[in-house]
Coordinates of C-alpha atoms and ligand atoms in Angstrom, one line a residue:
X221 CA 34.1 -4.4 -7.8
X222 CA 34.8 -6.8 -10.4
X223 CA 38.7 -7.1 -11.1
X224 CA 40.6 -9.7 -13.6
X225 CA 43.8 -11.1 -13.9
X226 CA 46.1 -8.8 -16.1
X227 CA 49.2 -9.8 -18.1
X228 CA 51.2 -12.2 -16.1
X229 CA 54.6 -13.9 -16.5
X230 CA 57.0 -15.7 -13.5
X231 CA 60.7 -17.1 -13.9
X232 CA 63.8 -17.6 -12.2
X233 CA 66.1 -14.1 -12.6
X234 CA 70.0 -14.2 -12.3
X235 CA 70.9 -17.5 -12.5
X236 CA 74.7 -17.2 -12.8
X237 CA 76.1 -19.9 -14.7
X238 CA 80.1 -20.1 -15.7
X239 CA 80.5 -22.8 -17.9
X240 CA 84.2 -23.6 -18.7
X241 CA 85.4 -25.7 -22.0
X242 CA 88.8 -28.2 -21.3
X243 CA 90.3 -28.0 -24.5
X244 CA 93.2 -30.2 -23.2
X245 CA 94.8 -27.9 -20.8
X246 CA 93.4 -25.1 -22.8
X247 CA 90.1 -23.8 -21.1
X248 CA 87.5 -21.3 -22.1
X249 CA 85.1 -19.7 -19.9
X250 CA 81.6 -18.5 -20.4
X251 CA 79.8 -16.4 -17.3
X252 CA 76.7 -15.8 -17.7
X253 CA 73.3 -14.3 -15.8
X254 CA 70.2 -16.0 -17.2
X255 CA 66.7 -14.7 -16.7
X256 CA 63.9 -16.8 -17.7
X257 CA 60.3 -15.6 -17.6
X258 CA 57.3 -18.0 -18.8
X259 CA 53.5 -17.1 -19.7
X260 CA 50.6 -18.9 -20.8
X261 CA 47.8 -20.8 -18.8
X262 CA 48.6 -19.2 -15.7
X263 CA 44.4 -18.4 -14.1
X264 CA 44.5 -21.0 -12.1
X265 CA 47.6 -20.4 -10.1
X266 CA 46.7 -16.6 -9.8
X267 CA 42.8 -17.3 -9.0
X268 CA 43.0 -20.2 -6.8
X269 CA 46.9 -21.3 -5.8
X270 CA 45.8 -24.2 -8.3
X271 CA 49.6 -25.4 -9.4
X272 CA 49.2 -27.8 -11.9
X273 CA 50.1 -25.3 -14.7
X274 CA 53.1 -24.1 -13.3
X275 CA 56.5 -25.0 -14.4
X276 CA 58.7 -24.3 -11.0
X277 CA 61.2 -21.6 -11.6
X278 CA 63.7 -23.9 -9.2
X279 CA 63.2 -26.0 -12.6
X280 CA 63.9 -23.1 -14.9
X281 CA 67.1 -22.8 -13.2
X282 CA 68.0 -26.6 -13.1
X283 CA 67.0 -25.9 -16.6
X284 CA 69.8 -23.4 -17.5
X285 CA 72.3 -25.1 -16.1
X286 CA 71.7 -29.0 -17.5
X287 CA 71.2 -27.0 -21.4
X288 CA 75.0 -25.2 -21.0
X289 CA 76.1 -29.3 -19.9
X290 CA 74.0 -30.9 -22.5
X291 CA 74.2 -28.7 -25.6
X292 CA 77.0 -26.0 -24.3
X293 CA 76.7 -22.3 -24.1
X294 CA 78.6 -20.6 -28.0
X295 CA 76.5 -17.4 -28.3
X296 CA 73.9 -15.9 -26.0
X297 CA 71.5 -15.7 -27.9
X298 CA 71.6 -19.2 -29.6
X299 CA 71.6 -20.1 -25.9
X300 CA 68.2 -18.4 -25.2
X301 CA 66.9 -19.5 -28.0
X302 CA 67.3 -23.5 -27.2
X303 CA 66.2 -22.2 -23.6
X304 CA 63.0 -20.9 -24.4
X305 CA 61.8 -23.3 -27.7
X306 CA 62.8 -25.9 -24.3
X307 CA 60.2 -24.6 -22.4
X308 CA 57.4 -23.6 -24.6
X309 CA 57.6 -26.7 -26.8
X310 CA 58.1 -29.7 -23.8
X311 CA 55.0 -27.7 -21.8
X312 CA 51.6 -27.8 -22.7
X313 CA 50.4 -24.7 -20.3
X314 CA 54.2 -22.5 -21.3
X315 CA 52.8 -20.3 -24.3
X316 CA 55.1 -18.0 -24.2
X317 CA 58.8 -17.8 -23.3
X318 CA 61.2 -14.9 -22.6
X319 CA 65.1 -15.5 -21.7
X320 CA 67.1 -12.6 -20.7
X321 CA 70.8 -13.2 -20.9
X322 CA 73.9 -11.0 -19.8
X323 CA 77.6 -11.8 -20.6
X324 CA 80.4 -10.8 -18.4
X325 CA 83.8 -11.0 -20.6
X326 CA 87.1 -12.4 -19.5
X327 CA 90.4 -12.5 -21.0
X328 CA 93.5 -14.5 -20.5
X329 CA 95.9 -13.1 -17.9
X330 CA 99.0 -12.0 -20.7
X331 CA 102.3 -14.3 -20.8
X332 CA 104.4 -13.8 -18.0
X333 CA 107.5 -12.8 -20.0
X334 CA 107.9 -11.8 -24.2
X335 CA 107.9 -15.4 -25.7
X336 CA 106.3 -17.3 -22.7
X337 CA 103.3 -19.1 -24.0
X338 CA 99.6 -18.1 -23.8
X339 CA 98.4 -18.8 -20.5
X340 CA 96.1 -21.9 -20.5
X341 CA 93.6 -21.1 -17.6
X342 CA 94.2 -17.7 -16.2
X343 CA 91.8 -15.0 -16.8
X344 CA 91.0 -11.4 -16.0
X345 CA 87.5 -10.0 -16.2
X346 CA 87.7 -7.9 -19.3
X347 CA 86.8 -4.7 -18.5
X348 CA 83.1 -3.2 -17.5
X349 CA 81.3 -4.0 -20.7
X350 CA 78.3 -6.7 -20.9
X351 CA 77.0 -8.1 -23.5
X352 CA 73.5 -9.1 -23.2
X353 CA 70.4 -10.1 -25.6
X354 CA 66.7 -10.9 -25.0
X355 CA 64.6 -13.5 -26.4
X356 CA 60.9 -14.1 -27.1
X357 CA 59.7 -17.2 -28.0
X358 CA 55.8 -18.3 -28.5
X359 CA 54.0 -21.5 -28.8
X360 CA 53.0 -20.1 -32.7
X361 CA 56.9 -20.9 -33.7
X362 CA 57.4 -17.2 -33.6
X363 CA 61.1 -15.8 -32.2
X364 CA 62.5 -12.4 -31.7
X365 CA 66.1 -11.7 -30.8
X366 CA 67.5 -8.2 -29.5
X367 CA 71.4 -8.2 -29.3
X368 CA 72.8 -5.5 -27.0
X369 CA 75.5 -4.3 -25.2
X370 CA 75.8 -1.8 -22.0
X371 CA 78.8 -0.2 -19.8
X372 CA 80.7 0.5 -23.0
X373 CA 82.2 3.6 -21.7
X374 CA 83.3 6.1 -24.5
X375 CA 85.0 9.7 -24.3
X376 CA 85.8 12.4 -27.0
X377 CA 88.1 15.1 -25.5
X378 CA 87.0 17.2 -28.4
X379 CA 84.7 17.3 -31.6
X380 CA 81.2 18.4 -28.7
X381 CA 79.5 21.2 -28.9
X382 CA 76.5 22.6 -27.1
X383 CA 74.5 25.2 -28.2
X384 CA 71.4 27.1 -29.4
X385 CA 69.4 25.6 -27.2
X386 CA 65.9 27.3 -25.4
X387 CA 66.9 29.5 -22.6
X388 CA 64.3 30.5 -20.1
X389 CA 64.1 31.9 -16.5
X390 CA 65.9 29.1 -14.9
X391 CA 68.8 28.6 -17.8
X392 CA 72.1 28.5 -16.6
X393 CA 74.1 26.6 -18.8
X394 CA 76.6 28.5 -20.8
X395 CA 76.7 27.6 -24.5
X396 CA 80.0 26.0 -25.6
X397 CA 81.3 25.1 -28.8
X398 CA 84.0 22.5 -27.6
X399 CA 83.7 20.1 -24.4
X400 CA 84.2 16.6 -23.4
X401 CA 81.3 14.4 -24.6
X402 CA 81.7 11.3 -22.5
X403 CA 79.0 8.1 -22.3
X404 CA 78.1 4.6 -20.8
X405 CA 76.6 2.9 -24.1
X406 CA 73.6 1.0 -23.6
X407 CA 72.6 -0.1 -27.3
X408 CA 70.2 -2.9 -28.3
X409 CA 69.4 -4.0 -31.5
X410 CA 66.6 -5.8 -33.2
X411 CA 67.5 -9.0 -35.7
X412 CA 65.2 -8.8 -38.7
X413 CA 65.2 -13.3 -38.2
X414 CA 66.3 -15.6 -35.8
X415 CA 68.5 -16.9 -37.6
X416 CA 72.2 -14.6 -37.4
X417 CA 75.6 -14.8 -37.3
X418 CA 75.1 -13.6 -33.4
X419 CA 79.1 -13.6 -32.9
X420 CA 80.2 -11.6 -36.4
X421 CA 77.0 -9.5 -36.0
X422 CA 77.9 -8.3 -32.6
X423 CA 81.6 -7.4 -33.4
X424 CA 80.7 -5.4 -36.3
X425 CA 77.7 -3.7 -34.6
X426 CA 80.4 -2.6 -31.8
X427 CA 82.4 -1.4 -34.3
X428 CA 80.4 0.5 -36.0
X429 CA 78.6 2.3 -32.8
X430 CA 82.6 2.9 -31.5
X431 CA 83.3 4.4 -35.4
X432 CA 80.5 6.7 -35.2
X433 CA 80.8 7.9 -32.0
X434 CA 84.4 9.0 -32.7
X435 CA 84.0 10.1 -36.0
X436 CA 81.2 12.4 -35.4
X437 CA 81.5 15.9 -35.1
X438 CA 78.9 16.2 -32.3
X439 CA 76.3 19.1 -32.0
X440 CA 74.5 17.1 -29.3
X441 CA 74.3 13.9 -27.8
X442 CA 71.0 13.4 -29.8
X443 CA 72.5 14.1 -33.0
X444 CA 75.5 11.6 -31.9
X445 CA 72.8 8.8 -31.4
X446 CA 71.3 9.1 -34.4
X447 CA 74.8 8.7 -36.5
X448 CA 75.2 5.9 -34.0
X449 CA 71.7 3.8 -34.5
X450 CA 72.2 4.9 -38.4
X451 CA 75.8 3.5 -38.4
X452 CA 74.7 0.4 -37.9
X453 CA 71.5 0.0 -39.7
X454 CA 73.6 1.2 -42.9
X455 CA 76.0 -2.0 -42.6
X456 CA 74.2 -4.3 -40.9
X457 CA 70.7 -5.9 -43.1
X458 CA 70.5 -8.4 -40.0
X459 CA 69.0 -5.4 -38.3
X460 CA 66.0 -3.5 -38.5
X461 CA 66.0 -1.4 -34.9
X462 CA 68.6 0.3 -33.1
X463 CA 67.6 1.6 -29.6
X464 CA 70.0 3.4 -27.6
X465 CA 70.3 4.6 -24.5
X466 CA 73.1 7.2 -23.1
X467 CA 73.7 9.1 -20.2
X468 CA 76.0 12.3 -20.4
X469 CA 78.6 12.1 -18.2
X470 CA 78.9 15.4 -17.5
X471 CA 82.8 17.2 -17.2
X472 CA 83.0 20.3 -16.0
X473 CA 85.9 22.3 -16.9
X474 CA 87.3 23.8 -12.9
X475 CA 87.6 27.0 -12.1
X476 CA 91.3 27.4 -11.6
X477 CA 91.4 31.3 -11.1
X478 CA 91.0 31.6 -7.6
X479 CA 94.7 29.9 -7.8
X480 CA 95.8 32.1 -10.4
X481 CA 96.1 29.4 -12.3
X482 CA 93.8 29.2 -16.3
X483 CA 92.4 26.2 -17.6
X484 CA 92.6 25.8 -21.1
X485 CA 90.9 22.5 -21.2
X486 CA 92.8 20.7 -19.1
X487 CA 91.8 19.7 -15.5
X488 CA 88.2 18.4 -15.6
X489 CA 85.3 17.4 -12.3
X490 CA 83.8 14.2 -13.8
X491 CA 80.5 14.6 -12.4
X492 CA 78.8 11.4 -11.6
X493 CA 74.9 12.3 -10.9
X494 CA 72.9 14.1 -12.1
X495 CA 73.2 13.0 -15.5
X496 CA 71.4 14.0 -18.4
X497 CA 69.8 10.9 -20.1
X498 CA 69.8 10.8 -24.2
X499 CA 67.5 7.8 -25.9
X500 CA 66.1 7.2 -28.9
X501 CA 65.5 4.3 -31.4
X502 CA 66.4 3.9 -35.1
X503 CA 64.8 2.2 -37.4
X504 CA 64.7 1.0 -40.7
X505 CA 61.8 2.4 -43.0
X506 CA 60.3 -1.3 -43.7
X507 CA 61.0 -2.8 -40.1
X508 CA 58.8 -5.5 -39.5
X509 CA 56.5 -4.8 -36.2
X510 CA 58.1 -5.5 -33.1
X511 CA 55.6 -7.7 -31.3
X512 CA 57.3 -8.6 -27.7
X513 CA 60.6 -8.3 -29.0
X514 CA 61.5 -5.3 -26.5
X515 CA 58.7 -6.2 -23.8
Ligands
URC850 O1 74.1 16.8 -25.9 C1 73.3 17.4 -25.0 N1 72.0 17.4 -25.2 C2 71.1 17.9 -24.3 O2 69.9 17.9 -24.5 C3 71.7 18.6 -23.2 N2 71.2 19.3 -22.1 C4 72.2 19.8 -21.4 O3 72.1 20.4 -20.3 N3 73.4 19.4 -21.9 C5 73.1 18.7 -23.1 N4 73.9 18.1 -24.0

């Protein structure tokens, strides 16, 4: 049986790099986890362990961290960028590039008294959102950029509904017109160019997904991602495609009569597993094809 090598690409995943700015006795701190992934004239390697091609992935990582020394680390994705135009542009045999990044926010530890100043190098990790973004790069000159962001954790304790939905045989679920609508937002975006304001675009896109998911009266989950991926295509011309991904986090209202006790919507079981899982993308009508951008 005749067999050929399929599409291929190797890299160095997770490199966790903190890189901290000394503003005087003022730091800032960047941590980061960088995945880089190459492609291109990679036969040899695969057919016969020939290594010539091969650009180590210990030197991907070496990589990452002598870029954040050399040229500093501002916004992810300007970051990936220099990453992977690096690696396609100084390698003959690199062809194609892709550099995952994730961001893990700190802030500064508050003022130990009303009046005390700012702390100058204290942090706290900022909560459990990440920001991340993904970058394609390609020995044609061509780049793609998806922004995202996941772990931002949202709740409505009203304003959810559920019902009309197909009952069969095995339906249980009990219509409801008013419950808790809770999620873990996992939203990614597609830039229409390279070329953003990756640090305005990303606060406003937050914004606007946090707006919509508290201002809409929601029917479903679906219909909540749609306002959501909509919300941000209406304000934002950087960007043509909204994917979104969002588990329900179920909460079940418990049964408190076996105590004599009602429950007007008060005491909840947040369930953790199973969860129902809602995705969808949004797009605008004359997006430009994709190519790699999400692969
Ligand atoms: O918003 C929802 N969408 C569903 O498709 C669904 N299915 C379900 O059991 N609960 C919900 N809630």
């Amino acid at each position: 049986m005749a067999v050929v090598l399929g599409p291929n690409r190797y890299g160095k995943a997770e490199t966790r790099l903190v890189r901290v700015v000394r503003d005087g006795g003022v730091h800032h701190l960047k941590d980061l986890s960088v995945s880089t992934a190459l492609s291109g004239d990679m036969e040899a390697v695969h057919l016969t362990g020939d290594n010539a091609a091969v650009l180590p992935t210990d030197t991907q990582k070496n990589t990452v961290y002598a870029l954040a020394r050399s040229r500093g680390v501002d916004q992810i994705e300007d970051f990936a960028l220099a990453l992977a135009r690096h690696f396609v542009d100084s390698q003959p045999t690199i062809r194609h590039a892709r550099v995952e990044i994730e961001e893990y926010s700190w802030e500064r530890i508050p003022p130990a008294a009303p009046g005390a100043g700012e702390r100058r190098h204290s942090f706290v990790r900022a909560g459990t959102e990440v920001r991340t973004c993904l970058v394609h790069h390609d020995e044609s000159g061509r780049s793609t950029v998806v922004s995202g962001l996941r772990d931002l954790t949202v709740l409505n304790t009203t304003g959810s509904e559920f019902h009309g939905f197909i009952r069969d045989a095995y339906t249980t679920l009990e219509p409801t017109t008013d419950r808790v609508l809770a999620t873990a937002v996992r939203a990614r975006w597609r830039h229409v160019s390279p070329d953003s304001d990756f640090a305005g675009s990303y606060r406003e896109v937050r914004r606007r997904l946090l707006e919509a998911f508290a201002g809409t009266h929601s029917l479903s989950l679906q219909q909540t991602l749609y306002a959501m991926g909509r919300s941000v295509l209406a304000g934002r011309p950087e960007i043509c495609e909204v994917r979104l991904a969002l588990p329900n986090r179920h909460h079940f209202l418990v049964d408190l009569e076996p105590f004599g006790l009602d429950n007007p919507g008060e005491v909840y079981f947040a369930a953790d597993r199973p969860y129902g899982l809602i995705e969808g993308a949004v797009l605008t009508e004359d997006a430009p094809g994709a190519g790699s951008a999400w692969d």
